Tab-separated table of C-alpha atoms in Angstrom:
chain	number	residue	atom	x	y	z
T	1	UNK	CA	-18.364	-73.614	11.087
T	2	UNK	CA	-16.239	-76.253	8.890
T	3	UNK	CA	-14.632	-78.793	10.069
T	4	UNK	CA	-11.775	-78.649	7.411
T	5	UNK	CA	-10.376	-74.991	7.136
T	6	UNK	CA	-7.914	-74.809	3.863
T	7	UNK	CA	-5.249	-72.288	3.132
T	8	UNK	CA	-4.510	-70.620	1.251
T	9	UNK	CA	-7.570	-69.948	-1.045
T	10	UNK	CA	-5.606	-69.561	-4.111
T	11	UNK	CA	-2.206	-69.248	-5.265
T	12	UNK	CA	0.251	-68.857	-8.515
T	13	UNK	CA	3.311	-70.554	-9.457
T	14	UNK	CA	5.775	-70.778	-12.175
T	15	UNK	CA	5.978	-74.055	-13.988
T	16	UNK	CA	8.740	-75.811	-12.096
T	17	UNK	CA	8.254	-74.474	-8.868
T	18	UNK	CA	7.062	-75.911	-5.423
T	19	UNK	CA	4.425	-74.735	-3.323
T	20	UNK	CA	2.660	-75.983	-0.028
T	21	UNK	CA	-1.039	-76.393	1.019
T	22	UNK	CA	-2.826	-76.584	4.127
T	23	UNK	CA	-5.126	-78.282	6.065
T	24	UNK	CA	-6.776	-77.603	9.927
T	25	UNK	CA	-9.319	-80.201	10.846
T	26	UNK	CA	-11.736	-80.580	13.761
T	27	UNK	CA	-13.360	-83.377	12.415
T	28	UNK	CA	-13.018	-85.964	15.713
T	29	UNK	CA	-12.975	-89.554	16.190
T	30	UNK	CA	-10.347	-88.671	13.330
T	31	UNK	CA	-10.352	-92.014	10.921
T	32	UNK	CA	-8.017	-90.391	8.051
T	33	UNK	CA	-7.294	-88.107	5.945
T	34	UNK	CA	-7.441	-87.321	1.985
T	35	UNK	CA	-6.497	-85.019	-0.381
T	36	UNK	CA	-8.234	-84.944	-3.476
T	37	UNK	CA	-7.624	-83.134	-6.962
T	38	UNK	CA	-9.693	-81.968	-9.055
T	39	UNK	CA	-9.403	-80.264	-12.651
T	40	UNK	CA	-11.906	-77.519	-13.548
T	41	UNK	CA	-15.104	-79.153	-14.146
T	42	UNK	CA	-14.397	-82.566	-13.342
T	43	UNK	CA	-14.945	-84.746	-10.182
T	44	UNK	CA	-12.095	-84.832	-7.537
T	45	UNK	CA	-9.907	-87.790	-8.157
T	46	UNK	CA	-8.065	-89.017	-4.872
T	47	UNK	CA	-3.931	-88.580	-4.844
T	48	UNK	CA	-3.105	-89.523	-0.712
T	49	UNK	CA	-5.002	-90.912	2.193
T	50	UNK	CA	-3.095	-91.965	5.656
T	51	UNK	CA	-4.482	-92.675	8.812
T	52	UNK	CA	-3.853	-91.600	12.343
T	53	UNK	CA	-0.624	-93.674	12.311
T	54	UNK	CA	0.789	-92.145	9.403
T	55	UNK	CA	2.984	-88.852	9.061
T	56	UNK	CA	4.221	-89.073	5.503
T	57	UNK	CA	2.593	-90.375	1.879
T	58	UNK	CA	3.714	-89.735	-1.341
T	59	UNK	CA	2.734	-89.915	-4.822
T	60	UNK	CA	4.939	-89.052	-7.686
T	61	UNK	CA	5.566	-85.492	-6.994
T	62	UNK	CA	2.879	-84.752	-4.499
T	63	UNK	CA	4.044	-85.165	-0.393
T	64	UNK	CA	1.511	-85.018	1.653
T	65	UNK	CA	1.685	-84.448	5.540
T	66	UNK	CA	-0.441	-85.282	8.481
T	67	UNK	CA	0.464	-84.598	12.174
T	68	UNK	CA	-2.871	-86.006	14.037
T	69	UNK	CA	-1.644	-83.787	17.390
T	70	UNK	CA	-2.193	-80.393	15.965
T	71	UNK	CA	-4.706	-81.512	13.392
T	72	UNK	CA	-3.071	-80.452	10.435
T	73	UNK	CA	-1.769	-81.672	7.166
T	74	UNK	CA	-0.059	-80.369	4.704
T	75	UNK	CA	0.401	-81.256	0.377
T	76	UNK	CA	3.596	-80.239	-1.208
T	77	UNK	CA	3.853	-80.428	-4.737
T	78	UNK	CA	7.414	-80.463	-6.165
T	79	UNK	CA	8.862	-78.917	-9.302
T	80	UNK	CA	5.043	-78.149	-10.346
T	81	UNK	CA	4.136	-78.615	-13.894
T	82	UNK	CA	1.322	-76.652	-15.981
T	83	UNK	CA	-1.078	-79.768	-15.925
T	84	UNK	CA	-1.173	-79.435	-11.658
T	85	UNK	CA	-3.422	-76.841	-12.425
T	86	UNK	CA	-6.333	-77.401	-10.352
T	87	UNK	CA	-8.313	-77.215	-7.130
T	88	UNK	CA	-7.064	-79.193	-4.133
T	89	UNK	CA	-9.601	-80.415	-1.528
T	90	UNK	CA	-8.455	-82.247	1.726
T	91	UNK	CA	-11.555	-84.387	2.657
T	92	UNK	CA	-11.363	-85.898	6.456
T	93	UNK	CA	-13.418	-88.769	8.085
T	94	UNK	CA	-14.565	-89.530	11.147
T	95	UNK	CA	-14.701	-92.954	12.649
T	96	UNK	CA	-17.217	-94.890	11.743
T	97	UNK	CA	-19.134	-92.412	9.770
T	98	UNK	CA	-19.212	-92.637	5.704
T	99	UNK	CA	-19.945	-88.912	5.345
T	100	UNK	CA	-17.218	-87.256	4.751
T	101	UNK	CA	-15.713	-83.262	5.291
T	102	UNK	CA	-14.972	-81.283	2.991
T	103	UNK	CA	-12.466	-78.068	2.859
T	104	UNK	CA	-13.372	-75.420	0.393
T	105	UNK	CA	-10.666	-76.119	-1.474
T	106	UNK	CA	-6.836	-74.269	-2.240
T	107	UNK	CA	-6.931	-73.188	-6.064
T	108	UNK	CA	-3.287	-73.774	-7.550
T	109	UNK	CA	-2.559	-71.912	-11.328
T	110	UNK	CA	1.035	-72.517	-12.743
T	111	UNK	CA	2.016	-70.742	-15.038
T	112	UNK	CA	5.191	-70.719	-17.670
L	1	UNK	CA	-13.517	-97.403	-18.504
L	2	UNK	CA	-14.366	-98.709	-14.998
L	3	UNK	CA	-14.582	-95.620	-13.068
L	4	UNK	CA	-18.084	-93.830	-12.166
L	5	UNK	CA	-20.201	-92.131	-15.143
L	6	UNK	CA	-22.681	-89.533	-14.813
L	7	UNK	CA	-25.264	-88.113	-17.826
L	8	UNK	CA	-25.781	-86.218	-18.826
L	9	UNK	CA	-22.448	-83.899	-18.366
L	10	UNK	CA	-24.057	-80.893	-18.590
L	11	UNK	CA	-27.867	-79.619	-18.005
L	12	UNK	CA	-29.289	-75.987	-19.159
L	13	UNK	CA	-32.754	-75.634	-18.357
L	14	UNK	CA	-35.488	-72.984	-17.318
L	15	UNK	CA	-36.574	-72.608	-14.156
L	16	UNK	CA	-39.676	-74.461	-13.101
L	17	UNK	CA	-39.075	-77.003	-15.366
L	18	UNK	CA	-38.075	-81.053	-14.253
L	19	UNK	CA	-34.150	-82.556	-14.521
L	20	UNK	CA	-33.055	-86.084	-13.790
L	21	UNK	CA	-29.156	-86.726	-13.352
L	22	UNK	CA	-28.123	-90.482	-13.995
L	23	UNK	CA	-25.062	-91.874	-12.295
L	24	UNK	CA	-23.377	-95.580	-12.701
L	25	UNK	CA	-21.699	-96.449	-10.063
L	26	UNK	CA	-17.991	-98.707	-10.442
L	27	UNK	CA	-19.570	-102.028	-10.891
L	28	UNK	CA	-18.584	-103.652	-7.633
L	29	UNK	CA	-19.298	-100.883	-5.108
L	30	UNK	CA	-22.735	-100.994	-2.710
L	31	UNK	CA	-21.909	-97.119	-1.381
L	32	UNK	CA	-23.047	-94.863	-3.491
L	33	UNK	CA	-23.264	-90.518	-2.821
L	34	UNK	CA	-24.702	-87.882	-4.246
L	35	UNK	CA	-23.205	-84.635	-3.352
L	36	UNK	CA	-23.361	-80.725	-4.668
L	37	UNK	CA	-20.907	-78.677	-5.273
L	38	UNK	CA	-21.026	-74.527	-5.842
L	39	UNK	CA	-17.924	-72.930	-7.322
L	40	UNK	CA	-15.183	-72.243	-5.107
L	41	UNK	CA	-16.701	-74.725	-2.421
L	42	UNK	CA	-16.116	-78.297	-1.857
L	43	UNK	CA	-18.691	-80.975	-2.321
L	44	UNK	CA	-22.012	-81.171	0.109
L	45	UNK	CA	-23.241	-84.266	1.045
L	46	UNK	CA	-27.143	-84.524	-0.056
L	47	UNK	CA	-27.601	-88.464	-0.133
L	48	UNK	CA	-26.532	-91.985	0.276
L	49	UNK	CA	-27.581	-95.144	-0.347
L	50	UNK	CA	-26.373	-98.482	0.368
L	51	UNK	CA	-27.431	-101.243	-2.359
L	52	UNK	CA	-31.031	-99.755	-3.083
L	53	UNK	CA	-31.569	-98.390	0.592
L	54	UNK	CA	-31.340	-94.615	1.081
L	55	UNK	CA	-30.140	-94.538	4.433
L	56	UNK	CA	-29.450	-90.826	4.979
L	57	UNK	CA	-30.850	-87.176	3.370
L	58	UNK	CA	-29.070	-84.427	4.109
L	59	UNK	CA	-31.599	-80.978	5.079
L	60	UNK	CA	-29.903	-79.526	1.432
L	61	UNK	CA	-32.283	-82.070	0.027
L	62	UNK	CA	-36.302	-80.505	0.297
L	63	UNK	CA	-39.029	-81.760	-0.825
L	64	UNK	CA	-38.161	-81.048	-4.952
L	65	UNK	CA	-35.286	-83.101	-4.673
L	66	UNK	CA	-35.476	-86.994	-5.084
L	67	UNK	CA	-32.725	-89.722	-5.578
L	68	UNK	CA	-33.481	-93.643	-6.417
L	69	UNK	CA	-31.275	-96.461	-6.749
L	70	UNK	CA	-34.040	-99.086	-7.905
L	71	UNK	CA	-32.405	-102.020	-8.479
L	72	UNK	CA	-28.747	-101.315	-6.234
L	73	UNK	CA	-26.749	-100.193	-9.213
L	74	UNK	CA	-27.382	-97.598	-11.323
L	75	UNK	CA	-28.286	-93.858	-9.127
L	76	UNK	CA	-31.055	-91.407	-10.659
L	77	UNK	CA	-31.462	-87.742	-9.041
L	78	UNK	CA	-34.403	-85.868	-9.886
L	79	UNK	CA	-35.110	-82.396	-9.299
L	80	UNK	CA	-38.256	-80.430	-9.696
L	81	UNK	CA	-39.658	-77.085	-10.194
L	82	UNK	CA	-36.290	-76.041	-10.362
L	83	UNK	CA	-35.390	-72.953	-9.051
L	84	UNK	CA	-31.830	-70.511	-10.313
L	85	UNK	CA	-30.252	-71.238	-6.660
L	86	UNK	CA	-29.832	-75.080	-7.943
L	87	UNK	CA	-27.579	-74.282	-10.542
L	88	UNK	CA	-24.092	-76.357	-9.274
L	89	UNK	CA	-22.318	-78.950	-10.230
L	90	UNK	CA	-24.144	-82.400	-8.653
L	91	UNK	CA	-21.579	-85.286	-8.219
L	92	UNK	CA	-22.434	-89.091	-7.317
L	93	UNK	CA	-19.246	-91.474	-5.671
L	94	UNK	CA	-19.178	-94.723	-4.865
L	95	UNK	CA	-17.248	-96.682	-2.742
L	96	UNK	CA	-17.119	-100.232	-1.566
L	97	UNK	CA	-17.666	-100.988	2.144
L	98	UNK	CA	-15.255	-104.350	2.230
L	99	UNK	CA	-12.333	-101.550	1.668
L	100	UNK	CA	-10.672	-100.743	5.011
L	101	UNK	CA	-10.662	-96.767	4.061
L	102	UNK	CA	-13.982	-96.903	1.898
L	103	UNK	CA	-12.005	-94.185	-0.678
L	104	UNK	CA	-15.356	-92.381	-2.362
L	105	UNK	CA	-14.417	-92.756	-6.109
L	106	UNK	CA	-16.039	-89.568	-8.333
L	107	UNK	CA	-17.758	-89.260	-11.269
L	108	UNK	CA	-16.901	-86.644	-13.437
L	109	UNK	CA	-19.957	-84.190	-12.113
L	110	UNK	CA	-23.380	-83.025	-13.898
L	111	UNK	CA	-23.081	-79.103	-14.240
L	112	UNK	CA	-26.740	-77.869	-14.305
L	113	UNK	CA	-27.559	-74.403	-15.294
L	114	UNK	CA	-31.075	-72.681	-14.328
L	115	UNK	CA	-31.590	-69.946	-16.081
């Protein structure tokens, strides 16, 4: 079974709309947390990482979440624009261990 | 560009027949991954090397796959005999262990088709 269970698998939103993804882990020691993006046939480029200590990290318009109790996280993307079209992977770590876990991934589509 | 490069981008070739994948890691980082990745999956881990040590094969990796790192930098996956199931996308990362969270930086992927 994964460790990183995404949801949902896919979804579609109009251009300028927000939407939230998210993230069960079991992954334990827990180390942090990332979520990656990644265009259609490219490699996933990293947008947030926070540790056990941290709840909150932004960047531009994409929040992400992490409560390290309940072993979830969660990205919001705000007023979403045609070019966040893309797969989003949350990617944990374990302490002290370089490999890394993988969800399957939440497909986002905007459209206009 | 700094970031990780991979070569060729994209690979069609017949089954049975050899590939090698070629991946430069960013300049400064010792860490470097090879993973694969099948649509609508995330990456899975099949190697990784510190400098030129390979220090870990995952069981994804039999006996046609093999991945060098001669000289520390540069990252060369070979696969032979290849069969239609290997047809994925095959991504390499590198990361630098003197960073406190060791972020895996991507290259852009290597989509090989098996026809």
């Amino acid at each position: 079974k994964n460790q990183v269970e995404q949801s949902p698998q896919s979804l579609i939103i109009l251009e300028g709309k927000n939407c939230t993804l998210q993230c069960n882990y079991t992954v334990s020691p827990f180390s942090n947390l990332r979520w990656y993006k990644q265009d259609t046939g490219r490699g996933p480029v990293s947008l947030t990482i926070m540790t056990f200590s941290e709840n909150t990290k932004s960047n531009g318009r994409y929040t992400a979440t992490l409560d390290a109790d309940t072993k979830q996280s969660s990205l919001h993307i705000t007023a979403s624009q045609l070019s966040d079209s893309a797969s989003y992977i949350c990617v944990v770590s374990a302490r002290n261990d370089y490999k890394l876990s993988f969800g399957a991934g939440t497909t986002v589509t905007v459209r206009a | 560009d700094t970031g990780v490069s991979q070569n060729p981008r994209h690979k069609i070739t017949k089954r049975g027949q050899n590939v090698t994948f070629r991946c430069d890691p960013i300049s400064e980082h010792n860490r470097l991954y090879w993973y694969r990745q099948t649509l609508g999956q995330g990456p899975e881990f099949l190697t990784y090397f510190q400098n030129e040590a390979q220090l870990e094969k995952s069981r994804l990796l039999s006996d046609r796959f093999s991945a060098e790192r001669p000289k520390g930098s540069f990252s060369t996956l070979e696969i032979q005999r290849t069969e239609q199931g290997d047809s994925a996308m095959y991504l390499c990362a590198s990361s630098s262990r003197l960073a406190s969270t060791d972020t895996q930086y991507f290259g852009p992927g290597t989509r090989l088709t098996v026809l």
